[in-house]
């Protein structure tokens, strides 16, 4: 694994077994354990304890806790790691919540002058049996969910956008398996324009995921009409399995963030989220939003899929954020 | 074959997004506007969908010009939607711990409001007559010079020759300074530099400009802050500080959903009602006048919407009462029961007491009959008046239910556009809606940030269920007064109870009213269960004259245990008190609205 030379590895300790694969490989291939920064966002549970044991076996023992409900707490942890990062950085996106991932990408873009190569790692869900709870037929019906409840809806730190009372709101929503959270975001923002779609056919990271996203999209269209004055729904094309394809698709939409308050709600895969966040690091007028879930399903994803690596150096280096120390 | 698309007349609209003409076409309610249209600072409290934004829309210049084309208004409303602006960002939230937050927030807020004013002038430059344009230009330039004198940045160039160009350059200059502040707030996440840009405070920007409008153009500026609860705390304190100044040239009208963060000012004192501002609780106003005002308002809204969809309920006529008819079978059964009770009570009571008791007991006896036949759910909620009262002041709730009813009716109707909604459809939709409202109580989604926990909402839900069950048992009792939908405390509730009740009020599950002795002495707080929940408990919504007088321990018990603690024969435990119908009790109380209570 090429990441062993990196001076900084950032990931999460989670209740999912998937969180262990990339950090352990990093250490086993010669990476320094002191370079590994794994944040603990989940509460204690048998699954978390099991993962801690797995990490301990390779010498990873530090898991600073951060409060996922507090953006201040999340940012303090992220900035404590990134403000001193130099050289090559690996980001394991697998179990970092989208909000943390967005803040992290923003922080890296601010620190870009000190960084060489930035690599994003992602461990996909395994195919059935196992995988995402929403698709896992071995689970009971009432267990087939990813998250429940929405505590709050907020902009992601680093992506405030440039809003103006005079402009109309255009919400671009990438639908995935999270019906409730995306519904809440759309209702909260009550957009004048709504672009809403599930992933492009054939781009799912795991078999059957696209069908489920599609179902969510259809349900959203039905439910929304009862909640808000609903504009004509436009399409948004994106790829669940590609950062760059999602970036390019959003770029091709020619979103008018000068004349509209553009809001991005990327609720499909982590990879499409990263594509959207990188895009928003270049189109700074856009706001990225996040619905903080009340709780996660402990059975969120069972098993471990394939580890993939994506080089995002160029997209981070060319970000339009103000680099640290540039003023 | 060509498909005819049926337009649902009850599609939701957002008031702030309506054109002036659309707003005027939909506007029906002049009485509520009178409360707000005055030169007083004012807070308008009301839940989502009660019509606050519509009041603000109508106050704006473009609507006023259409409504009163021959009158030169003595005010100019500057609308500012907090939700549409950049307030809802985490950067601003984190900035709340910054030492510079007060002064930066004031500058930011001043710029945002003045920008809105100039955008408004751009669309209607005639608001500033030619004779006074140079004064305004000179004033803005003076404000800019003053603000820039202590910083190293160059004063922006403002066009002084052409008024249109002046407005354009003024907006660009203001926008540049606003962006400078926003960028600075973002930068504070990772850079510890002090702010070096110009500062625009109330006294150095907003006040001189509003004085110009008031003194020279004889127009008081109404600054309409929509969704005031969404302001950050530092901006809220800035706004309160401005309100506390009570400047006659600029008055602030703030809409909230009962979640206004604080009434503190920068000097740490608090603004107070009625000294600094008037308070208008938009949803409870109709409670003081047995629902008629609100029913009339909804009737007018409904008529306009049906007419805009070209729906006639009978030839040449559009009548909401015909569009939402009552269930004939139930009406006939009630008529027959009315006759029967009249005969029976005539043997027991005398004079007007006979009619009085029949009126009080009619629905109760009817529901009892249904309960005996094991079909209490066959009570039909139908008829326009019933639907209107069920929406409990939430216009949006009425519209949402009517929209669904229309959808169902369209599918069943032999014609593309139905001209009435069957009682069965009405009943089904409002019952489902009530279940939904009840189910949502314990759901933390979309609850506003009021420092509440899931446990709080669980307790509130249990309490509401207990209360609804209690009221239902009261209705099915043989008591003299059975029509109860509210309660008041016999003792002083503790802090926890007060907080939970405030949460329930803030989310619209309870409404707060006041009762006063008829002679005007004494005042008690009355908590009224929202009628939106009536179908969930099979409660009659036609009329309520009594309230339960309860001890706070009893309410806490309901919060802990819910409906299981609402015993059969509620009158055994609850003291019943009457108001509004005089003769039965020496302790005569009448309902008064919060405004009448001087709150």
PDB file of N, CA, C and O in Angstrom, chain B residues 436-472:
ATOM      1  N   UNK B 436     -51.061  12.034  12.878  1.00  0.00           N
ATOM      2  CA  UNK B 436     -49.708  12.435  12.500  1.00  0.00           C
ATOM      3  C   UNK B 436     -49.159  13.489  13.484  1.00  0.00           C
ATOM      4  O   UNK B 436     -48.018  13.388  13.937  1.00  0.00           O
ATOM      5  N   UNK B 437     -49.997  14.472  13.802  1.00  0.00           N
ATOM      6  CA  UNK B 437     -49.568  15.523  14.743  1.00  0.00           C
ATOM      7  C   UNK B 437     -49.238  14.900  16.099  1.00  0.00           C
ATOM      8  O   UNK B 437     -48.215  15.209  16.714  1.00  0.00           O
ATOM      9  N   UNK B 438     -50.082  13.966  16.538  1.00  0.00           N
ATOM     10  CA  UNK B 438     -49.858  13.301  17.822  1.00  0.00           C
ATOM     11  C   UNK B 438     -48.555  12.495  17.783  1.00  0.00           C
ATOM     12  O   UNK B 438     -47.745  12.543  18.708  1.00  0.00           O
ATOM     13  N   UNK B 439     -48.364  11.784  16.678  1.00  0.00           N
ATOM     14  CA  UNK B 439     -47.155  10.966  16.537  1.00  0.00           C
ATOM     15  C   UNK B 439     -45.889  11.795  16.516  1.00  0.00           C
ATOM     16  O   UNK B 439     -44.839  11.364  16.991  1.00  0.00           O
ATOM     17  N   UNK B 440     -46.001  12.998  15.983  1.00  0.00           N
ATOM     18  CA  UNK B 440     -44.799  13.846  15.843  1.00  0.00           C
ATOM     19  C   UNK B 440     -44.361  14.497  17.158  1.00  0.00           C
ATOM     20  O   UNK B 440     -43.256  15.017  17.238  1.00  0.00           O
ATOM     21  N   UNK B 441     -45.227  14.435  18.166  1.00  0.00           N
ATOM     22  CA  UNK B 441     -44.863  15.141  19.404  1.00  0.00           C
ATOM     23  C   UNK B 441     -43.546  14.608  19.973  1.00  0.00           C
ATOM     24  O   UNK B 441     -42.670  15.370  20.355  1.00  0.00           O
ATOM     25  N   UNK B 442     -43.443  13.279  19.996  1.00  0.00           N
ATOM     26  CA  UNK B 442     -42.241  12.697  20.607  1.00  0.00           C
ATOM     27  C   UNK B 442     -41.076  12.637  19.633  1.00  0.00           C
ATOM     28  O   UNK B 442     -39.981  12.205  19.992  1.00  0.00           O
ATOM     29  N   UNK B 443     -41.300  13.072  18.424  1.00  0.00           N
ATOM     30  CA  UNK B 443     -40.259  12.992  17.405  1.00  0.00           C
ATOM     31  C   UNK B 443     -39.449  14.296  17.425  1.00  0.00           C
ATOM     32  O   UNK B 443     -40.003  15.373  17.221  1.00  0.00           O
ATOM     33  N   UNK B 444     -38.158  14.215  17.702  1.00  0.00           N
ATOM     34  CA  UNK B 444     -37.374  15.453  17.812  1.00  0.00           C
ATOM     35  C   UNK B 444     -37.155  16.177  16.491  1.00  0.00           C
ATOM     36  O   UNK B 444     -36.680  17.299  16.465  1.00  0.00           O
ATOM     37  N   UNK B 445     -37.526  15.549  15.375  1.00  0.00           N
ATOM     38  CA  UNK B 445     -37.329  16.201  14.075  1.00  0.00           C
ATOM     39  C   UNK B 445     -38.063  17.535  14.025  1.00  0.00           C
ATOM     40  O   UNK B 445     -39.175  17.660  14.500  1.00  0.00           O
ATOM     41  N   UNK B 446     -37.432  18.470  13.423  1.00  0.00           N
ATOM     42  CA  UNK B 446     -38.024  19.784  13.180  1.00  0.00           C
ATOM     43  C   UNK B 446     -38.460  20.533  14.436  1.00  0.00           C
ATOM     44  O   UNK B 446     -39.182  21.508  14.364  1.00  0.00           O
ATOM     45  N   UNK B 447     -38.059  20.028  15.587  1.00  0.00           N
ATOM     46  CA  UNK B 447     -38.299  20.832  16.781  1.00  0.00           C
ATOM     47  C   UNK B 447     -37.243  21.925  16.758  1.00  0.00           C
ATOM     48  O   UNK B 447     -36.085  21.676  16.424  1.00  0.00           O
ATOM     49  N   UNK B 448     -37.627  23.100  17.118  1.00  0.00           N
ATOM     50  CA  UNK B 448     -36.672  24.193  17.063  1.00  0.00           C
ATOM     51  C   UNK B 448     -35.690  24.099  18.226  1.00  0.00           C
ATOM     52  O   UNK B 448     -35.944  23.434  19.203  1.00  0.00           O
ATOM     53  N   UNK B 449     -34.561  24.756  18.057  1.00  0.00           N
ATOM     54  CA  UNK B 449     -33.501  24.628  19.057  1.00  0.00           C
ATOM     55  C   UNK B 449     -33.855  25.285  20.382  1.00  0.00           C
ATOM     56  O   UNK B 449     -33.517  26.420  20.637  1.00  0.00           O
ATOM     57  N   UNK B 450     -34.561  24.585  21.203  1.00  0.00           N
ATOM     58  CA  UNK B 450     -34.987  25.181  22.465  1.00  0.00           C
ATOM     59  C   UNK B 450     -34.387  24.415  23.646  1.00  0.00           C
ATOM     60  O   UNK B 450     -34.970  24.336  24.704  1.00  0.00           O
ATOM     61  N   UNK B 451     -33.235  23.865  23.446  1.00  0.00           N
ATOM     62  CA  UNK B 451     -32.535  23.132  24.501  1.00  0.00           C
ATOM     63  C   UNK B 451     -33.432  22.045  25.096  1.00  0.00           C
ATOM     64  O   UNK B 451     -33.553  21.920  26.308  1.00  0.00           O
ATOM     65  N   UNK B 452     -34.089  21.307  24.259  1.00  0.00           N
ATOM     66  CA  UNK B 452     -34.968  20.252  24.748  1.00  0.00           C
ATOM     67  C   UNK B 452     -34.332  18.889  24.485  1.00  0.00           C
ATOM     68  O   UNK B 452     -33.514  18.734  23.591  1.00  0.00           O
ATOM     69  N   UNK B 453     -34.753  17.917  25.276  1.00  0.00           N
ATOM     70  CA  UNK B 453     -34.228  16.563  25.109  1.00  0.00           C
ATOM     71  C   UNK B 453     -35.352  15.656  24.594  1.00  0.00           C
ATOM     72  O   UNK B 453     -36.532  16.020  24.648  1.00  0.00           O
ATOM     73  N   UNK B 454     -34.953  14.469  24.165  1.00  0.00           N
ATOM     74  CA  UNK B 454     -35.965  13.506  23.717  1.00  0.00           C
ATOM     75  C   UNK B 454     -36.911  13.156  24.861  1.00  0.00           C
ATOM     76  O   UNK B 454     -38.104  12.967  24.662  1.00  0.00           O
ATOM     77  N   UNK B 455     -36.323  13.076  26.060  1.00  0.00           N
ATOM     78  CA  UNK B 455     -37.131  12.747  27.235  1.00  0.00           C
ATOM     79  C   UNK B 455     -38.203  13.814  27.468  1.00  0.00           C
ATOM     80  O   UNK B 455     -39.352  13.510  27.798  1.00  0.00           O
ATOM     81  N   UNK B 456     -37.847  15.080  27.224  1.00  0.00           N
ATOM     82  CA  UNK B 456     -38.835  16.166  27.356  1.00  0.00           C
ATOM     83  C   UNK B 456     -40.020  15.899  26.443  1.00  0.00           C
ATOM     84  O   UNK B 456     -41.182  16.026  26.847  1.00  0.00           O
ATOM     85  N   UNK B 457     -39.729  15.539  25.202  1.00  0.00           N
ATOM     86  CA  UNK B 457     -40.814  15.360  24.231  1.00  0.00           C
ATOM     87  C   UNK B 457     -41.622  14.109  24.518  1.00  0.00           C
ATOM     88  O   UNK B 457     -42.832  14.075  24.271  1.00  0.00           O
ATOM     89  N   UNK B 458     -40.954  13.089  25.089  1.00  0.00           N
ATOM     90  CA  UNK B 458     -41.700  11.897  25.509  1.00  0.00           C
ATOM     91  C   UNK B 458     -42.697  12.288  26.595  1.00  0.00           C
ATOM     92  O   UNK B 458     -43.846  11.855  26.583  1.00  0.00           O
ATOM     93  N   UNK B 459     -42.239  13.110  27.522  1.00  0.00           N
ATOM     94  CA  UNK B 459     -43.123  13.529  28.618  1.00  0.00           C
ATOM     95  C   UNK B 459     -44.280  14.384  28.105  1.00  0.00           C
ATOM     96  O   UNK B 459     -45.421  14.231  28.533  1.00  0.00           O
ATOM     97  N   UNK B 460     -43.956  15.261  27.173  1.00  0.00           N
ATOM     98  CA  UNK B 460     -45.008  16.125  26.618  1.00  0.00           C
ATOM     99  C   UNK B 460     -46.033  15.273  25.879  1.00  0.00           C
ATOM    100  O   UNK B 460     -47.240  15.491  25.979  1.00  0.00           O
ATOM    101  N   UNK B 461     -45.537  14.270  25.178  1.00  0.00           N
ATOM    102  CA  UNK B 461     -46.479  13.417  24.438  1.00  0.00           C
ATOM    103  C   UNK B 461     -47.408  12.671  25.415  1.00  0.00           C
ATOM    104  O   UNK B 461     -48.623  12.622  25.223  1.00  0.00           O
ATOM    105  N   UNK B 462     -46.797  12.121  26.462  1.00  0.00           N
ATOM    106  CA  UNK B 462     -47.626  11.403  27.440  1.00  0.00           C
ATOM    107  C   UNK B 462     -48.657  12.349  28.062  1.00  0.00           C
ATOM    108  O   UNK B 462     -49.810  11.996  28.259  1.00  0.00           O
ATOM    109  N   UNK B 463     -48.226  13.563  28.311  1.00  0.00           N
ATOM    110  CA  UNK B 463     -49.134  14.536  28.914  1.00  0.00           C
ATOM    111  C   UNK B 463     -50.292  14.864  27.968  1.00  0.00           C
ATOM    112  O   UNK B 463     -51.457  14.873  28.367  1.00  0.00           O
ATOM    113  N   UNK B 464     -49.954  15.105  26.711  1.00  0.00           N
ATOM    114  CA  UNK B 464     -50.998  15.443  25.727  1.00  0.00           C
ATOM    115  C   UNK B 464     -51.970  14.272  25.577  1.00  0.00           C
ATOM    116  O   UNK B 464     -53.192  14.468  25.529  1.00  0.00           O
ATOM    117  N   UNK B 465     -51.427  13.062  25.544  1.00  0.00           N
ATOM    118  CA  UNK B 465     -52.313  11.892  25.449  1.00  0.00           C
ATOM    119  C   UNK B 465     -53.214  11.795  26.681  1.00  0.00           C
ATOM    120  O   UNK B 465     -54.410  11.518  26.576  1.00  0.00           O
ATOM    121  N   UNK B 466     -52.619  12.043  27.845  1.00  0.00           N
ATOM    122  CA  UNK B 466     -53.396  11.991  29.079  1.00  0.00           C
ATOM    123  C   UNK B 466     -54.467  13.055  29.098  1.00  0.00           C
ATOM    124  O   UNK B 466     -55.621  12.805  29.465  1.00  0.00           O
ATOM    125  N   UNK B 467     -54.084  14.244  28.668  1.00  0.00           N
ATOM    126  CA  UNK B 467     -55.020  15.372  28.666  1.00  0.00           C
ATOM    127  C   UNK B 467     -56.180  15.111  27.699  1.00  0.00           C
ATOM    128  O   UNK B 467     -57.352  15.322  28.033  1.00  0.00           O
ATOM    129  N   UNK B 468     -55.835  14.631  26.506  1.00  0.00           N
ATOM    130  CA  UNK B 468     -56.868  14.334  25.507  1.00  0.00           C
ATOM    131  C   UNK B 468     -57.826  13.277  26.021  1.00  0.00           C
ATOM    132  O   UNK B 468     -59.055  13.379  25.842  1.00  0.00           O
ATOM    133  N   UNK B 469     -57.282  12.275  26.696  1.00  0.00           N
ATOM    134  CA  UNK B 469     -58.123  11.201  27.238  1.00  0.00           C
ATOM    135  C   UNK B 469     -59.032  11.740  28.343  1.00  0.00           C
ATOM    136  O   UNK B 469     -60.211  11.399  28.424  1.00  0.00           O
ATOM    137  N   UNK B 470     -58.449  12.615  29.161  1.00  0.00           N
ATOM    138  CA  UNK B 470     -59.217  13.242  30.239  1.00  0.00           C
ATOM    139  C   UNK B 470     -60.398  14.046  29.666  1.00  0.00           C
ATOM    140  O   UNK B 470     -61.535  13.953  30.137  1.00  0.00           O
ATOM    141  N   UNK B 471     -60.114  14.824  28.642  1.00  0.00           N
ATOM    142  CA  UNK B 471     -61.161  15.644  28.018  1.00  0.00           C
ATOM    143  C   UNK B 471     -62.238  14.761  27.381  1.00  0.00           C
ATOM    144  O   UNK B 471     -63.424  15.083  27.412  1.00  0.00           O
ATOM    145  N   UNK B 472     -61.788  13.649  26.823  1.00  0.00           N
ATOM    146  CA  UNK B 472     -62.747  12.738  26.187  1.00  0.00           C
ATOM    147  C   UNK B 472     -63.674  12.138  27.254  1.00  0.00           C
ATOM    148  O   UNK B 472     -64.888  12.044  27.073  1.00  0.00           O
TER     149      UNK B 472
END
